[in-house]
Amino acid sequence: MLMRQKIIRYIFNTYNNYVYRFLRLVRYIRPYKSRIILSTGTPVNKNRIALFSIHLEQLMIAEYLKLFCKELDENGYDVVLIVTFNNLLNIDSVKSLLDVHFMAHQVLLRKNYGKDFGSFKDGLKHIDASQCDDIILLNDSMIGPLFTSSFMTEFDKINGDVIGITDSYDIAYHLQSSFLKFSGKDNVKLLNQFFDNYAPTNNRDIIIRYGEVNISQFFKKNEKNIIPYVSTTRLWSDSGYINKLEDNAQHAYWSELVFKYKVPFIKRELIVSDPSKFLKFCDKKLSDESLNIIDDGLKYRIK
């Protein structure tokens, strides 16, 4: 059975490889055009930028998005929200909602194509990232901050070229892309080079392989160090080696991340995929306020 799974995975990966090569060829013939529709809010004026990719399924802003922006702002980052939205929503209503909650930040409304890596590609071009010293890429898949912590301060102290919350050994070694920091103008320049050559797609598996995995591999090939805030090997050890090393660390070791290392974020997908396991380990450890933030975040968006 294991051999059969390996064969199926090999065929699947080979197929996606050819699909992405074809997509890249198409982009040589017909270059990619930005999906940004309009810009609103307050333009950036700092050299430290956080590009925050979010998606609106309904006309509702979750509390954690506002808390996340406040946390970034307090730590010296200008926030640029790159917002895609359900096609059934009226664009004027979306703009009005965002103006109410995020007027202090720059907001880019874009067509819903390419998911978060497509948003990052468009956002980097729009803000002229070459002027930045530090850039954080993040998306709304993580609910938080759930509680007050020193996470952002400690995260910013890490001396490295690319820093993420955790790493992964699935497919190839890489940092998980839900929260990535690129430090220094040289690394911002490389980040621009990567996205100049990246061809956006809605295919999730291709995004993981040629977006999330390849961005770490690209920096490693350029002799840059990639550093996790908490390594998977440490989390694996903390848990007593009960999972596979290749498992998604933000799922398999979420309780260690949250309760031992005080990382105040949790993946929405984890809660939705196994709510009973999540509640079993958190209902007596997280405050009512933290649980309310999670509940509000799930109402905002399930997927």
XYZ file of C-alpha atoms in Angstrom:
303
model
C 0.000 0.000 0.000
C 2.849 2.344 0.845
C 4.476 1.736 -2.561
C 1.153 2.358 -4.278
C 0.787 5.685 -2.472
C 4.315 6.682 -3.513
C 3.582 5.852 -7.150
C 0.308 7.826 -7.099
C 2.064 10.777 -5.479
C 4.884 10.634 -8.038
C 2.390 10.667 -10.928
C 0.436 13.508 -9.312
C 3.570 15.592 -8.724
C 4.838 14.947 -12.246
C 1.503 16.077 -13.659
C 1.564 19.289 -11.591
C 5.145 19.907 -12.700
C 4.108 19.825 -16.362
C 1.043 21.993 -15.626
C 3.213 24.642 -13.978
C 5.813 24.544 -16.766
C 3.024 25.064 -19.276
C 1.685 27.964 -17.195
C 5.147 29.566 -17.147
C 5.354 29.168 -20.933
C 1.974 30.840 -21.326
C 3.215 33.759 -19.208
C 6.192 34.269 -21.525
C 3.766 34.625 -24.410
C 1.040 36.438 -22.496
C 2.576 38.198 -19.466
C 0.735 38.214 -16.158
C -1.220 41.375 -15.384
C -1.894 42.595 -11.856
C -5.364 41.808 -10.487
C -5.445 44.896 -8.263
C -8.664 46.833 -8.835
C -8.151 49.842 -6.577
C -6.149 51.189 -3.661
C -7.626 52.930 -0.639
C -6.627 53.876 2.891
C -3.307 55.394 3.980
C -0.227 54.773 1.771
C 2.839 53.263 3.449
C 5.629 55.557 4.615
C 7.901 53.197 6.574
C 10.674 50.928 5.349
C 9.250 47.954 7.240
C 6.157 46.540 5.538
C 3.739 43.703 6.315
C 1.783 42.428 3.312
C -1.351 40.863 4.781
C -3.409 38.702 2.390
C -7.061 38.302 3.442
C -10.221 37.043 1.790
C -13.784 38.235 2.481
C -16.546 35.676 2.023
C -19.090 38.082 3.502
C -19.290 41.703 4.568
C -17.711 41.044 7.947
C -14.349 41.888 9.519
C -13.082 39.491 12.197
C -11.726 40.933 15.424
C -8.443 39.039 15.037
C -7.666 40.850 11.768
C -7.846 44.174 13.593
C -5.787 42.803 16.499
C -3.194 41.400 14.075
C -2.845 44.760 12.298
C -2.506 46.557 15.643
C 0.225 44.110 16.729
C 2.188 44.675 13.531
C 1.758 48.445 13.726
C 2.971 48.537 17.331
C 6.091 46.641 16.277
C 7.036 49.174 13.621
C 5.438 47.757 10.459
C 3.247 49.564 7.973
C 0.432 47.155 7.098
C -0.769 46.685 3.526
C -3.954 44.616 3.374
C -4.354 42.833 0.057
C -8.001 41.883 -0.061
C -9.827 39.450 -2.336
C -13.551 38.933 -1.953
C -16.497 36.761 -2.880
C -17.727 37.673 -6.374
C -21.271 37.978 -4.989
C -20.243 40.953 -2.867
C -20.652 44.484 -4.169
C -17.258 46.152 -4.575
C -18.500 49.507 -3.257
C -19.831 47.803 -0.118
C -16.504 45.982 0.342
C -14.576 49.252 -0.006
C -16.874 51.025 2.470
C -16.413 48.215 5.015
C -12.645 48.289 4.686
C -12.560 52.086 4.915
C -14.389 51.885 8.248
C -11.994 49.382 9.821
C -8.667 49.875 8.035
C -8.429 53.500 6.912
C -5.165 53.808 8.871
C -3.603 51.153 6.611
C -3.168 50.857 2.870
C -5.733 48.507 1.359
C -5.443 46.930 -2.084
C -8.589 45.350 -3.501
C -7.873 42.682 -6.100
C -9.669 40.049 -8.129
C -9.731 36.641 -6.475
C -7.041 34.874 -8.486
C -3.823 33.257 -7.326
C -4.700 33.068 -3.613
C -2.148 34.513 -1.164
C 0.925 34.092 -3.413
C -0.879 35.925 -6.191
C -1.700 38.682 -3.702
C 1.931 38.919 -2.609
C 3.111 39.202 -6.222
C 0.709 42.073 -6.907
C 1.362 43.749 -3.552
C 5.150 43.772 -3.950
C 4.876 45.556 -7.277
C 2.347 48.075 -6.026
C 4.341 49.283 -3.015
C 7.765 49.439 -4.732
C 9.315 46.910 -2.356
C 12.837 47.889 -3.425
C 12.611 50.755 -0.922
C 11.957 48.387 2.011
C 14.423 47.082 4.581
C 12.151 44.358 5.997
C 9.055 42.682 4.593
C 6.653 40.279 6.280
C 4.299 38.128 4.215
C 1.295 36.728 6.056
C -2.241 35.552 5.441
C -5.503 35.231 7.345
C -5.254 31.439 7.767
C -3.915 32.005 11.296
C -6.354 33.259 13.914
C -4.702 35.521 16.467
C -3.116 37.035 18.386
C -5.143 35.092 20.956
C -3.383 36.575 23.960
C -0.762 39.131 24.920
C 2.759 37.816 24.361
C 6.292 38.849 23.461
C 6.160 36.795 20.255
C 6.562 39.669 17.778
C 9.379 41.229 19.785
C 11.234 37.911 20.029
C 10.515 37.099 16.378
C 12.031 40.426 15.308
C 15.184 39.715 17.321
C 16.058 36.616 15.291
C 19.098 37.247 13.128
C 18.459 35.600 9.782
C 17.699 36.211 6.133
C 14.278 34.550 6.102
C 12.394 33.742 9.309
C 9.170 31.817 9.766
C 7.156 30.486 12.688
C 7.885 26.839 11.863
C 9.555 24.762 9.185
C 8.517 21.633 7.293
C 10.133 18.533 5.782
C 7.216 17.755 3.480
C 8.196 17.686 -0.238
C 11.473 19.513 0.540
C 12.735 21.451 3.523
C 11.057 24.854 3.776
C 9.539 27.421 6.105
C 5.768 27.373 6.348
C 4.439 30.391 4.500
C 1.635 31.640 6.765
C 4.098 34.121 8.341
C 7.477 34.902 6.736
C 9.910 37.747 7.337
C 12.587 38.801 4.828
C 15.302 40.916 6.482
C 17.527 43.434 4.728
C 17.479 45.082 1.310
C 19.436 42.233 -0.295
C 16.797 39.715 0.754
C 13.965 42.036 -0.275
C 15.624 42.237 -3.702
C 15.731 38.426 -3.896
C 12.091 38.298 -2.802
C 11.192 40.542 -5.728
C 13.195 38.311 -8.088
C 11.320 35.246 -6.884
C 7.910 36.807 -7.445
C 8.931 38.294 -10.795
C 9.336 34.702 -11.988
C 6.403 33.237 -10.078
C 3.293 32.473 -12.153
C 0.107 32.748 -10.025
C -2.451 29.959 -10.182
C -5.505 28.803 -8.219
C -4.191 25.227 -8.015
C -3.493 24.719 -4.286
C -0.962 21.909 -4.751
C 1.009 23.920 -7.296
C 0.974 26.935 -4.968
C 2.396 24.806 -2.142
C 5.141 23.268 -4.284
C 6.126 26.240 -6.468
C 5.194 28.974 -4.012
C 5.645 27.913 -0.391
C 8.340 25.255 -0.906
C 10.196 26.948 -3.747
C 10.549 30.302 -2.035
C 12.623 28.674 0.729
C 14.572 26.617 -1.799
C 15.237 29.759 -3.849
C 16.778 31.540 -0.867
C 18.810 28.478 0.095
C 20.214 28.287 -3.446
C 21.253 31.916 -3.041
C 23.150 30.903 0.116
C 20.730 32.586 2.489
C 19.806 31.126 5.856
C 16.185 30.273 6.623
C 15.343 30.084 10.308
C 12.188 28.942 12.127
C 11.060 30.587 15.359
C 10.497 27.051 16.653
C 11.913 24.162 14.608
C 9.862 21.097 13.753
C 12.607 18.859 15.170
C 12.285 20.597 18.547
C 8.505 20.302 18.465
C 8.811 16.663 17.398
C 11.049 16.015 20.398
C 8.772 17.932 22.785
C 5.807 15.805 21.740
C 7.702 12.534 22.337
C 8.115 11.739 18.620
C 4.467 10.739 18.319
C 4.009 12.129 14.797
C 5.917 11.891 11.531
C 8.629 14.473 10.959
C 6.955 15.374 7.657
C 3.637 16.253 9.320
C 2.425 19.850 9.252
C 3.966 21.317 12.419
C 1.303 23.989 12.867
C -1.269 21.189 13.002
C 0.598 18.329 14.684
C 2.261 20.462 17.370
C -0.123 23.368 17.722
C -0.503 22.907 21.484
C 3.269 23.026 22.024
C 3.501 26.158 19.875
C 0.680 27.917 21.703
C 1.163 26.812 25.305
C 4.914 26.150 25.598
C 6.394 28.636 23.126
C 3.633 31.256 23.510
C 3.003 31.663 19.791
C -0.422 33.372 19.964
C -1.806 32.013 16.683
C -3.636 28.906 15.580
C -4.488 27.688 12.088
C -8.160 27.947 11.206
C -7.933 24.751 9.148
C -6.826 22.772 12.219
C -9.891 23.768 14.237
C -12.265 23.034 11.368
C -10.673 19.670 10.495
C -10.698 18.274 14.058
C -12.641 20.491 16.491
C -13.027 17.758 19.139
C -9.255 17.285 19.468
C -8.719 21.027 19.520
C -11.287 21.600 22.299
C -9.964 18.661 24.314
C -6.567 20.313 24.628
C -7.503 23.982 24.812
C -10.788 24.513 26.623
C -9.140 24.594 30.058
C -5.954 26.401 28.955
C -7.190 29.258 26.790
C -9.101 32.130 28.341
C -12.698 32.926 27.443
C -11.381 35.978 25.608
C -9.100 33.799 23.446
C -11.929 31.363 22.717
C -14.175 34.289 21.755
C -11.531 35.507 19.287
C -11.442 32.013 17.756
C -15.232 31.780 17.603
C -15.466 35.195 15.949
C -12.728 34.210 13.474
C -14.626 31.091 12.449
C -17.815 33.086 11.894
C -15.834 35.440 9.667
C -14.611 32.618 7.485
C -14.626 28.815 7.749
C -12.442 27.922 4.738
